[in-house]
Amino acid sequence: MENKTTQTYEIIEVCLLAGKIMLQNGAETYRVEDTMMRIAVSYEINESHSYVTPTGILFSIDGTEPTKLIRISERTTDLQKVTLVNSISRHISGGHVSVQNAYRMLKKVEASNLAYPISIQIAAAAIASGCFLIMFQGGWNDFVPAFVAGGVGFSCLLYFHYLVKIKFFAEFLSSFIIGLLSFLFVKAGIGSELDKIIIGSVMPLVPGLLITNAVRDLMAGHLVSGLSKGAEAFLTAFAIGTGIAVVISFF
């Protein structure tokens, strides 16, 4: 009986760890719930219940075992980790992975740093800013200003978020710097279309994944998660717009 109880606790820990990794790295809440319940079923626990919000995970199974809660305070975007957890979940469903091995594999994924180096992220944001400017029918003479403003703005976002753990202020200050740089480029004659430069430069800051996940969660019936992610996306968009508006109102 004691061995069975220990096994049950281990299964709960595996389910919670898988859900935690997915939720922290940009997965939709309905996908997190589905993965946790599939893992439980694979280990012959057919009656499990999970409730996932963007800031926490509740998981329980029928019986005397207590409900467990995990608090999610830090969220980022690393879809490779989500893919790895899905792959481990499929191997578990196929009956190829024991509970102990699954826990070790998930711990390895959690501890790994799969994100690109910061220099590559900044370079990608700068190139994307210039390409977005062209996509929005801007001129090639504005490519370099958008390239520089987008790269500097994204690097400021990373730096400010490191200093202040409040996303709104980091996004506001980053967009303010983008607007200021764009204005200075136009004023110095390096750029010509201020609106196109600003639009292209702020695109790496736009919460595209949040908006997508909010819509997908709402369509899947997860109203609390969908509305909360939508509100977070709205605050990000508001911070970006406010930073640009402050620059335009001053200059």
PDB file of N, CA and C in Angstrom, residues 122 125-126 129 145-155 178 181 200-202 204-205:
ATOM      1  N   ILE A 122      18.824  40.090 -30.197  1.00  0.00           N
ATOM      2  CA  ILE A 122      18.816  41.514 -30.552  1.00  0.00           C
ATOM      3  C   ILE A 122      19.009  41.682 -32.057  1.00  0.00           C
ATOM      4  N   ALA A 125      15.793  40.811 -33.781  1.00  0.00           N
ATOM      5  CA  ALA A 125      14.796  41.875 -33.611  1.00  0.00           C
ATOM      6  C   ALA A 125      15.102  43.054 -34.524  1.00  0.00           C
ATOM      7  N   ALA A 126      16.392  43.395 -34.672  1.00  0.00           N
ATOM      8  CA  ALA A 126      16.770  44.510 -35.538  1.00  0.00           C
ATOM      9  C   ALA A 126      16.438  44.206 -36.999  1.00  0.00           C
ATOM     10  N   SER A 129      12.721  44.277 -37.554  1.00  0.00           N
ATOM     11  CA  SER A 129      12.187  45.647 -37.586  1.00  0.00           C
ATOM     12  C   SER A 129      12.339  46.250 -38.978  1.00  0.00           C
ATOM     13  N   PRO A 145      17.365  53.138 -40.201  1.00  0.00           N
ATOM     14  CA  PRO A 145      16.806  53.694 -38.964  1.00  0.00           C
ATOM     15  C   PRO A 145      15.913  52.707 -38.211  1.00  0.00           C
ATOM     16  N   ALA A 146      15.060  51.976 -38.952  1.00  0.00           N
ATOM     17  CA  ALA A 146      14.209  50.986 -38.290  1.00  0.00           C
ATOM     18  C   ALA A 146      15.044  49.847 -37.708  1.00  0.00           C
ATOM     19  N   PHE A 147      16.084  49.449 -38.444  1.00  0.00           N
ATOM     20  CA  PHE A 147      16.995  48.402 -37.985  1.00  0.00           C
ATOM     21  C   PHE A 147      17.634  48.792 -36.654  1.00  0.00           C
ATOM     22  N   VAL A 148      18.158  50.012 -36.588  1.00  0.00           N
ATOM     23  CA  VAL A 148      18.848  50.469 -35.379  1.00  0.00           C
ATOM     24  C   VAL A 148      17.848  50.680 -34.233  1.00  0.00           C
ATOM     25  N   ALA A 149      16.736  51.355 -34.509  1.00  0.00           N
ATOM     26  CA  ALA A 149      15.754  51.643 -33.458  1.00  0.00           C
ATOM     27  C   ALA A 149      15.158  50.358 -32.900  1.00  0.00           C
ATOM     28  N   GLY A 150      14.857  49.399 -33.790  1.00  0.00           N
ATOM     29  CA  GLY A 150      14.294  48.130 -33.327  1.00  0.00           C
ATOM     30  C   GLY A 150      15.279  47.340 -32.479  1.00  0.00           C
ATOM     31  N   GLY A 151      16.553  47.296 -32.907  1.00  0.00           N
ATOM     32  CA  GLY A 151      17.558  46.580 -32.131  1.00  0.00           C
ATOM     33  C   GLY A 151      17.816  47.210 -30.783  1.00  0.00           C
ATOM     34  N   VAL A 152      17.941  48.545 -30.752  1.00  0.00           N
ATOM     35  CA  VAL A 152      18.165  49.249 -29.485  1.00  0.00           C
ATOM     36  C   VAL A 152      16.951  49.108 -28.565  1.00  0.00           C
ATOM     37  N   GLY A 153      15.760  49.227 -29.148  1.00  0.00           N
ATOM     38  CA  GLY A 153      14.546  49.102 -28.345  1.00  0.00           C
ATOM     39  C   GLY A 153      14.409  47.726 -27.708  1.00  0.00           C
ATOM     40  N   PHE A 154      14.713  46.679 -28.476  1.00  0.00           N
ATOM     41  CA  PHE A 154      14.599  45.318 -27.934  1.00  0.00           C
ATOM     42  C   PHE A 154      15.657  45.066 -26.862  1.00  0.00           C
ATOM     43  N   SER A 155      16.866  45.567 -27.071  1.00  0.00           N
ATOM     44  CA  SER A 155      17.913  45.405 -26.053  1.00  0.00           C
ATOM     45  C   SER A 155      17.539  46.156 -24.777  1.00  0.00           C
ATOM     46  N   ILE A 178      12.390  53.847 -28.566  1.00  0.00           N
ATOM     47  CA  ILE A 178      12.197  53.621 -30.004  1.00  0.00           C
ATOM     48  C   ILE A 178      11.625  54.871 -30.664  1.00  0.00           C
ATOM     49  N   LEU A 181      14.355  57.630 -30.774  1.00  0.00           N
ATOM     50  CA  LEU A 181      15.365  57.372 -31.804  1.00  0.00           C
ATOM     51  C   LEU A 181      14.800  57.608 -33.199  1.00  0.00           C
ATOM     52  N   GLY A 200       7.583  49.722 -37.757  1.00  0.00           N
ATOM     53  CA  GLY A 200       8.492  48.602 -37.954  1.00  0.00           C
ATOM     54  C   GLY A 200       9.308  48.290 -36.708  1.00  0.00           C
ATOM     55  N   SER A 201       9.729  49.331 -35.990  1.00  0.00           N
ATOM     56  CA  SER A 201      10.614  49.133 -34.839  1.00  0.00           C
ATOM     57  C   SER A 201       9.911  48.526 -33.633  1.00  0.00           C
ATOM     58  N   VAL A 202       8.620  48.820 -33.456  1.00  0.00           N
ATOM     59  CA  VAL A 202       7.930  48.299 -32.269  1.00  0.00           C
ATOM     60  C   VAL A 202       7.377  46.889 -32.480  1.00  0.00           C
ATOM     61  N   PRO A 204       8.782  43.925 -32.859  1.00  0.00           N
ATOM     62  CA  PRO A 204       9.308  42.866 -31.980  1.00  0.00           C
ATOM     63  C   PRO A 204       8.772  42.917 -30.552  1.00  0.00           C
ATOM     64  N   LEU A 205       8.187  44.046 -30.147  1.00  0.00           N
ATOM     65  CA  LEU A 205       7.625  44.159 -28.797  1.00  0.00           C
ATOM     66  C   LEU A 205       6.165  43.723 -28.735  1.00  0.00           C
TER      67      LEU A 205
END
